[in-house]
Coordinates of C-alpha atoms in Angstrom, one line a residue:
M175 CA 0.0 0.0 0.0
G176 CA 1.3 3.4 -0.9
P177 CA 1.6 6.4 1.4
T178 CA -1.6 8.1 2.6
G179 CA -0.1 11.5 3.3
D180 CA -0.2 11.3 7.1
Y181 CA 3.5 11.8 7.8
Q182 CA 4.5 8.2 7.3
L183 CA 8.2 9.1 6.9
L184 CA 9.9 10.7 9.9
C185 CA 13.5 12.0 9.5
L186 CA 15.9 13.0 12.3
E187 CA 19.3 14.7 12.1
N188 CA 21.0 18.1 12.1
P189 CA 19.5 21.1 10.3
L190 CA 22.1 23.4 8.9
L191 CA 22.4 26.4 6.6
D192 CA 25.0 25.8 3.9
I193 CA 27.3 28.7 3.0
Q194 CA 28.7 27.9 -0.4
A195 CA 31.5 29.7 -2.2
E196 CA 34.4 29.0 -4.5
G197 CA 37.8 28.5 -3.1
D198 CA 41.2 27.3 -4.3
E199 CA 43.8 25.0 -2.9
S200 CA 45.3 27.7 -0.8
M201 CA 42.0 28.2 1.0
L202 CA 41.7 24.5 1.7
N203 CA 45.3 24.5 3.1
K204 CA 44.5 27.6 5.2
Y205 CA 41.9 25.7 7.1
S206 CA 43.5 22.2 6.9
L207 CA 40.7 20.9 4.7
K208 CA 40.7 18.1 2.1
P209 CA 39.2 18.7 -1.4
N210 CA 36.4 16.0 -1.0
D211 CA 35.6 15.5 2.7
A212 CA 33.1 16.3 5.4
I213 CA 34.3 17.2 9.0
L214 CA 33.1 18.8 12.2
A215 CA 34.6 22.3 12.7
E216 CA 37.2 22.9 15.4
E217 CA 38.2 26.3 16.8
K218 CA 40.7 26.8 14.0
H219 CA 37.8 26.6 11.4
M220 CA 35.6 29.3 12.9
P221 CA 37.0 32.1 10.6
L222 CA 36.0 30.1 7.6
Y223 CA 32.3 31.1 7.7
A224 CA 33.1 34.9 7.5
D225 CA 35.6 34.1 4.8
L226 CA 33.0 32.4 2.7
L227 CA 30.4 35.1 3.4
S228 CA 33.0 37.7 2.2
R229 CA 33.0 36.1 -1.2
K230 CA 30.3 35.6 -3.8
H231 CA 28.3 33.0 -2.0
A232 CA 25.0 31.1 -1.8
L233 CA 22.9 30.4 1.3
I234 CA 21.1 27.0 0.9
A235 CA 19.1 25.0 3.3
G236 CA 21.2 22.0 4.2
G237 CA 21.9 19.2 6.7
A238 CA 22.1 15.8 5.1
A239 CA 18.9 14.2 6.3
Q240 CA 17.0 17.5 5.8
N241 CA 18.1 17.3 2.2
T242 CA 16.9 13.7 2.0
A243 CA 13.6 14.6 3.6
R244 CA 13.0 17.4 1.1
G245 CA 13.9 15.1 -1.8
A246 CA 11.6 12.3 -0.6
Q247 CA 8.7 14.9 -0.2
Y248 CA 9.4 16.1 -3.7
I249 CA 8.3 12.6 -4.9
L250 CA 5.7 11.6 -2.3
P251 CA 2.2 12.8 -1.8
A252 CA 1.7 16.0 0.2
N253 CA 2.1 15.7 4.0
T254 CA 4.1 12.4 3.9
V255 CA 7.4 13.6 5.3
L256 CA 8.3 15.1 8.7
Y257 CA 11.7 16.3 9.7
I258 CA 13.0 16.9 13.3
G259 CA 16.2 18.6 14.5
C260 CA 17.3 21.6 16.5
V261 CA 17.8 25.2 15.4
G262 CA 18.5 28.6 17.0
Q263 CA 16.2 31.5 17.5
D264 CA 17.5 33.5 14.5
E265 CA 17.1 34.5 10.9
Y266 CA 19.0 31.5 9.6
A267 CA 16.4 29.2 11.2
E268 CA 13.7 31.2 9.4
K269 CA 15.5 30.7 6.1
L270 CA 15.4 26.9 6.8
R271 CA 11.7 27.0 7.7
S272 CA 10.9 28.9 4.5
A273 CA 12.9 26.5 2.3
C274 CA 11.3 23.5 3.8
S275 CA 7.8 25.0 3.6
A276 CA 8.4 25.8 -0.1
A277 CA 9.3 22.1 -0.6
G278 CA 6.2 21.0 1.3
L279 CA 8.2 19.5 4.1
R280 CA 6.9 19.7 7.6
V281 CA 9.5 20.6 10.3
E282 CA 9.2 20.3 14.0
Y283 CA 12.4 21.9 15.3
R284 CA 13.5 22.1 18.8
V285 CA 14.5 25.8 19.3
D286 CA 17.6 26.4 21.4
D287 CA 18.0 30.0 22.9
S288 CA 21.7 29.7 23.7
Q289 CA 23.1 28.7 20.3
P290 CA 22.8 30.0 16.7
T291 CA 21.5 27.8 13.9
G292 CA 24.1 25.4 12.7
R293 CA 26.0 26.1 9.5
C294 CA 28.1 24.2 7.0
G295 CA 30.9 25.9 5.1
V296 CA 31.1 24.5 1.6
I297 CA 34.3 25.2 -0.4
I298 CA 33.7 24.6 -4.1
N299 CA 36.9 23.8 -5.9
G300 CA 36.1 22.6 -9.4
S301 CA 34.1 19.4 -9.1
N302 CA 35.2 19.0 -5.5
R303 CA 33.3 19.9 -2.4
S304 CA 34.8 20.3 1.1
L305 CA 32.3 20.5 3.9
C306 CA 33.1 21.9 7.4
T307 CA 30.2 21.9 9.8
H308 CA 29.7 24.0 12.9
L309 CA 26.7 22.2 14.6
A310 CA 25.9 25.0 17.1
A311 CA 22.2 24.6 17.9
A312 CA 22.0 21.4 15.9
N313 CA 24.2 19.9 18.7
E314 CA 21.6 20.7 21.3
Y315 CA 18.8 18.3 20.2
K316 CA 17.3 16.5 23.3
L317 CA 15.5 13.2 23.8
E318 CA 12.9 15.2 25.7
H319 CA 11.8 16.9 22.6
L320 CA 11.3 13.6 20.7
Q321 CA 9.4 12.2 23.6
S322 CA 7.2 15.2 24.2
P323 CA 3.5 14.3 23.7
K324 CA 3.1 16.3 20.4
I325 CA 6.2 14.8 18.8
W326 CA 5.9 11.3 20.1
E327 CA 2.4 11.1 18.7
L328 CA 3.9 11.8 15.3
V329 CA 6.6 9.1 16.0
K330 CA 3.9 6.6 16.8
K331 CA 1.9 7.4 13.6
A332 CA 5.0 7.2 11.3
K333 CA 5.8 3.9 9.6
F334 CA 9.4 4.7 8.4
Y335 CA 12.2 6.3 10.4
Y336 CA 15.2 7.7 8.6
V337 CA 18.2 8.8 10.6
G338 CA 21.4 10.4 9.3
G339 CA 24.6 9.1 10.9
F340 CA 25.7 12.7 11.7
H341 CA 23.2 12.6 14.5
L342 CA 25.3 10.0 16.3
T343 CA 27.5 12.9 17.3
V344 CA 24.5 14.7 18.9
C345 CA 21.8 12.6 20.6
V346 CA 22.3 8.8 20.5
P347 CA 19.3 8.3 22.9
A348 CA 16.9 9.9 20.4
V349 CA 18.3 7.7 17.6
M350 CA 17.9 4.6 19.8
A351 CA 14.3 5.6 20.8
L352 CA 13.3 5.5 17.1
A353 CA 15.3 2.3 16.4
K354 CA 13.7 0.4 19.3
E355 CA 10.2 1.8 18.4
A356 CA 10.6 0.4 14.9
A357 CA 11.9 -3.0 16.1
E358 CA 9.3 -3.4 18.8
S359 CA 6.4 -2.4 16.5
K360 CA 7.4 -5.1 14.0
D361 CA 5.6 -3.3 11.2
K362 CA 7.9 -0.2 11.1
T363 CA 11.1 0.3 9.2
F364 CA 14.4 1.8 10.5
I365 CA 16.8 3.3 7.9
M366 CA 20.3 4.5 8.8
N367 CA 22.7 6.5 6.6
L368 CA 26.5 6.2 7.4
S369 CA 26.7 9.9 6.3
A370 CA 30.5 10.4 6.2
P371 CA 33.7 8.4 6.8
F372 CA 34.4 10.0 10.2
I373 CA 31.2 8.5 11.6
P374 CA 32.4 4.9 11.5
S375 CA 36.0 5.9 12.1
F376 CA 35.4 8.0 15.2
F377 CA 31.9 7.2 16.4
K378 CA 32.0 3.4 15.8
Q379 CA 30.7 2.6 19.3
Q380 CA 27.6 4.8 18.8
L381 CA 27.1 3.3 15.3
D382 CA 27.4 -0.2 16.6
E383 CA 24.7 0.5 19.1
T384 CA 22.3 1.1 16.3
S385 CA 23.4 -1.7 14.0
P386 CA 21.0 -4.4 15.3
Y387 CA 18.1 -2.2 14.3
W388 CA 19.1 -1.4 10.7
D389 CA 16.4 -2.6 8.3
Y390 CA 18.2 -0.5 5.6
V391 CA 21.6 1.0 5.8
I392 CA 22.9 3.4 3.1
G393 CA 26.4 4.7 2.4
N394 CA 29.0 5.2 -0.3
E395 CA 32.1 3.2 -1.0
T396 CA 34.4 5.5 1.1
E397 CA 32.1 5.3 4.1
A398 CA 31.8 1.6 3.7
A399 CA 35.6 1.2 3.6
A400 CA 35.9 3.4 6.7
W401 CA 33.4 1.1 8.5
A402 CA 35.3 -2.0 7.4
E403 CA 38.6 -0.5 8.6
A404 CA 37.0 0.3 12.0
E405 CA 35.3 -3.1 12.2
G406 CA 38.6 -4.9 11.6
G407 CA 38.9 -8.7 11.3
D408 CA 38.3 -10.4 8.0
V409 CA 36.4 -7.5 6.5
K410 CA 39.2 -5.0 6.9
G411 CA 40.6 -4.0 3.5
K412 CA 37.9 -5.9 1.5
G413 CA 36.1 -4.6 -1.5
T414 CA 32.6 -3.0 -1.5
A415 CA 30.7 -6.2 -2.3
E416 CA 32.3 -8.2 0.5
I417 CA 31.8 -5.3 3.0
A418 CA 28.1 -5.1 2.0
L419 CA 27.8 -8.9 2.7
H420 CA 29.4 -8.6 6.1
M421 CA 27.2 -5.7 7.1
V422 CA 24.0 -7.5 6.0
G423 CA 24.9 -10.5 8.2
L424 CA 25.3 -8.5 11.4
K425 CA 23.0 -9.4 14.3
K426 CA 19.5 -8.1 13.9
A427 CA 16.8 -7.2 16.5
N428 CA 13.7 -7.6 14.3
E429 CA 14.3 -10.8 12.4
A430 CA 10.9 -10.5 10.7
K431 CA 12.5 -8.0 8.3
K432 CA 15.5 -8.8 6.0
R433 CA 18.2 -6.3 6.2
V434 CA 19.2 -4.4 3.0
V435 CA 22.6 -2.7 2.6
V436 CA 22.9 -0.1 -0.2
I437 CA 26.4 1.2 -1.1
T438 CA 26.7 3.8 -3.9
Q439 CA 30.0 4.1 -5.8
G440 CA 29.8 7.4 -7.8
T441 CA 29.5 6.5 -11.5
D442 CA 30.2 2.8 -10.8
P443 CA 27.3 0.4 -10.1
T444 CA 25.4 0.6 -6.8
V445 CA 26.0 -2.5 -4.7
V446 CA 23.1 -3.9 -2.8
A447 CA 23.2 -6.8 -0.4
V448 CA 20.0 -8.5 0.9
Q449 CA 20.0 -10.7 4.0
G450 CA 19.8 -14.3 3.0
E451 CA 21.1 -13.8 -0.5
G452 CA 24.7 -15.1 -0.9
K453 CA 25.7 -12.6 -3.6
P454 CA 25.2 -8.8 -3.8
R455 CA 23.3 -7.3 -6.6
E456 CA 24.6 -4.5 -8.8
Y457 CA 22.6 -1.7 -10.4
P458 CA 24.3 0.5 -13.1
V459 CA 24.1 4.2 -12.5
R460 CA 22.2 6.6 -14.8
T461 CA 24.6 8.3 -17.2
I462 CA 25.0 12.0 -17.3
D463 CA 27.1 14.2 -19.6
T464 CA 30.0 16.0 -17.9
E465 CA 28.7 19.4 -19.1
E466 CA 25.4 18.8 -17.3
I467 CA 27.1 18.4 -13.9
Y468 CA 26.8 21.7 -12.0
D469 CA 27.1 20.8 -8.3
T470 CA 27.6 17.4 -6.7
N471 CA 27.0 18.6 -3.1
G472 CA 24.0 16.7 -1.8
A473 CA 23.9 14.1 -4.6
G474 CA 24.1 11.3 -2.0
D475 CA 21.4 12.9 0.1
A476 CA 19.2 13.1 -3.1
F477 CA 19.9 9.5 -3.8
A478 CA 18.7 8.6 -0.3
G479 CA 15.6 10.7 -0.8
G480 CA 14.6 9.0 -4.0
F481 CA 15.4 5.6 -2.6
V482 CA 13.5 6.1 0.6
A483 CA 10.6 7.5 -1.3
G484 CA 10.4 4.3 -3.3
I485 CA 10.5 2.2 -0.1
V486 CA 7.7 4.3 1.4
E487 CA 5.7 3.8 -1.7
G488 CA 6.1 0.0 -1.6
K489 CA 8.2 -0.1 -4.8
S490 CA 10.6 -3.0 -5.5
L491 CA 14.2 -2.7 -4.5
E492 CA 15.2 -2.2 -8.2
E493 CA 12.6 0.5 -8.7
S494 CA 13.7 2.3 -5.4
I495 CA 17.3 2.3 -6.5
D496 CA 16.3 3.7 -9.9
M497 CA 14.3 6.4 -8.1
G498 CA 17.3 7.3 -6.0
Q499 CA 19.6 7.5 -9.1
W500 CA 17.0 9.6 -10.9
L501 CA 16.8 12.2 -8.1
A502 CA 20.6 12.3 -7.7
K503 CA 21.0 12.9 -11.4
L504 CA 18.5 15.8 -11.1
S505 CA 20.2 17.2 -8.0
I506 CA 23.7 17.5 -9.6
K507 CA 22.3 19.7 -12.3
E508 CA 21.4 22.4 -9.7
L509 CA 23.3 24.5 -7.2
G510 CA 23.3 22.7 -3.9
P511 CA 20.8 20.1 -2.7
Q512 CA 17.8 21.8 -4.1

């Protein structure tokens, strides 16, 4: 049965305002950043945001799971997707609300009075994107907000929970509350995104706490390799297909649902492992001419949005992968994760 428009998909993570501007290698070196990477800001990175704002820049609603939620709502019937996170009491929060409203996405933010809305500095260097995130208010999300009567009623009504791995740096109890609700309800689906290599590398314990509850887990080849490196043992140093098979075989809380692992590989085929199947599947990527590529920032978020929309609609795995690839292709033709 397809979605009925009563907020069946609930997404949780860190709402951010992206500040995008072009920068060269010297700018990357100035802030000790890599050309294609995503990190959390340290004190030495704080001047970056003013630096970006001093250049020709764009302000775009961001935060990985918020991008995914907007993408899913773009496909799904009205009033299907709900997004939760924490923002400050400022104009940047209003920009996020306006962008989400325009996309038809309902947001239920916790508002923190002590911190400004989180921001992500995006240095554009050719086809490379370096992301440096200052969580600020996004780091102040609390379990109490999720479990408040108004929000928990929405949690109970939802059938699909999508959580970005970035939230494992913020409020693990909130992630686990959704994970356990899905498993105990039996008929609900918990979807996790690895989000960035530093999550499995430096927050492995938190990620491992969620792994028994993964009905779907999404990542790219770099994130999967980082997970395998942190996991160690026989899977360390293996290829994408072998890593996917290892992940799909991890202990599972709700054995009534088969786990599905989805690993994208840029222009190479998407690798999918399904619990109980001995060999991963591969799905070729939709081709796109180089001259059509405008901005790859958020392409992975868009893929997740299309894929999750397909799952919510009850589409087959093959159809859902294709929907993800279609939305990702659409996304990279625009500035930022529109």
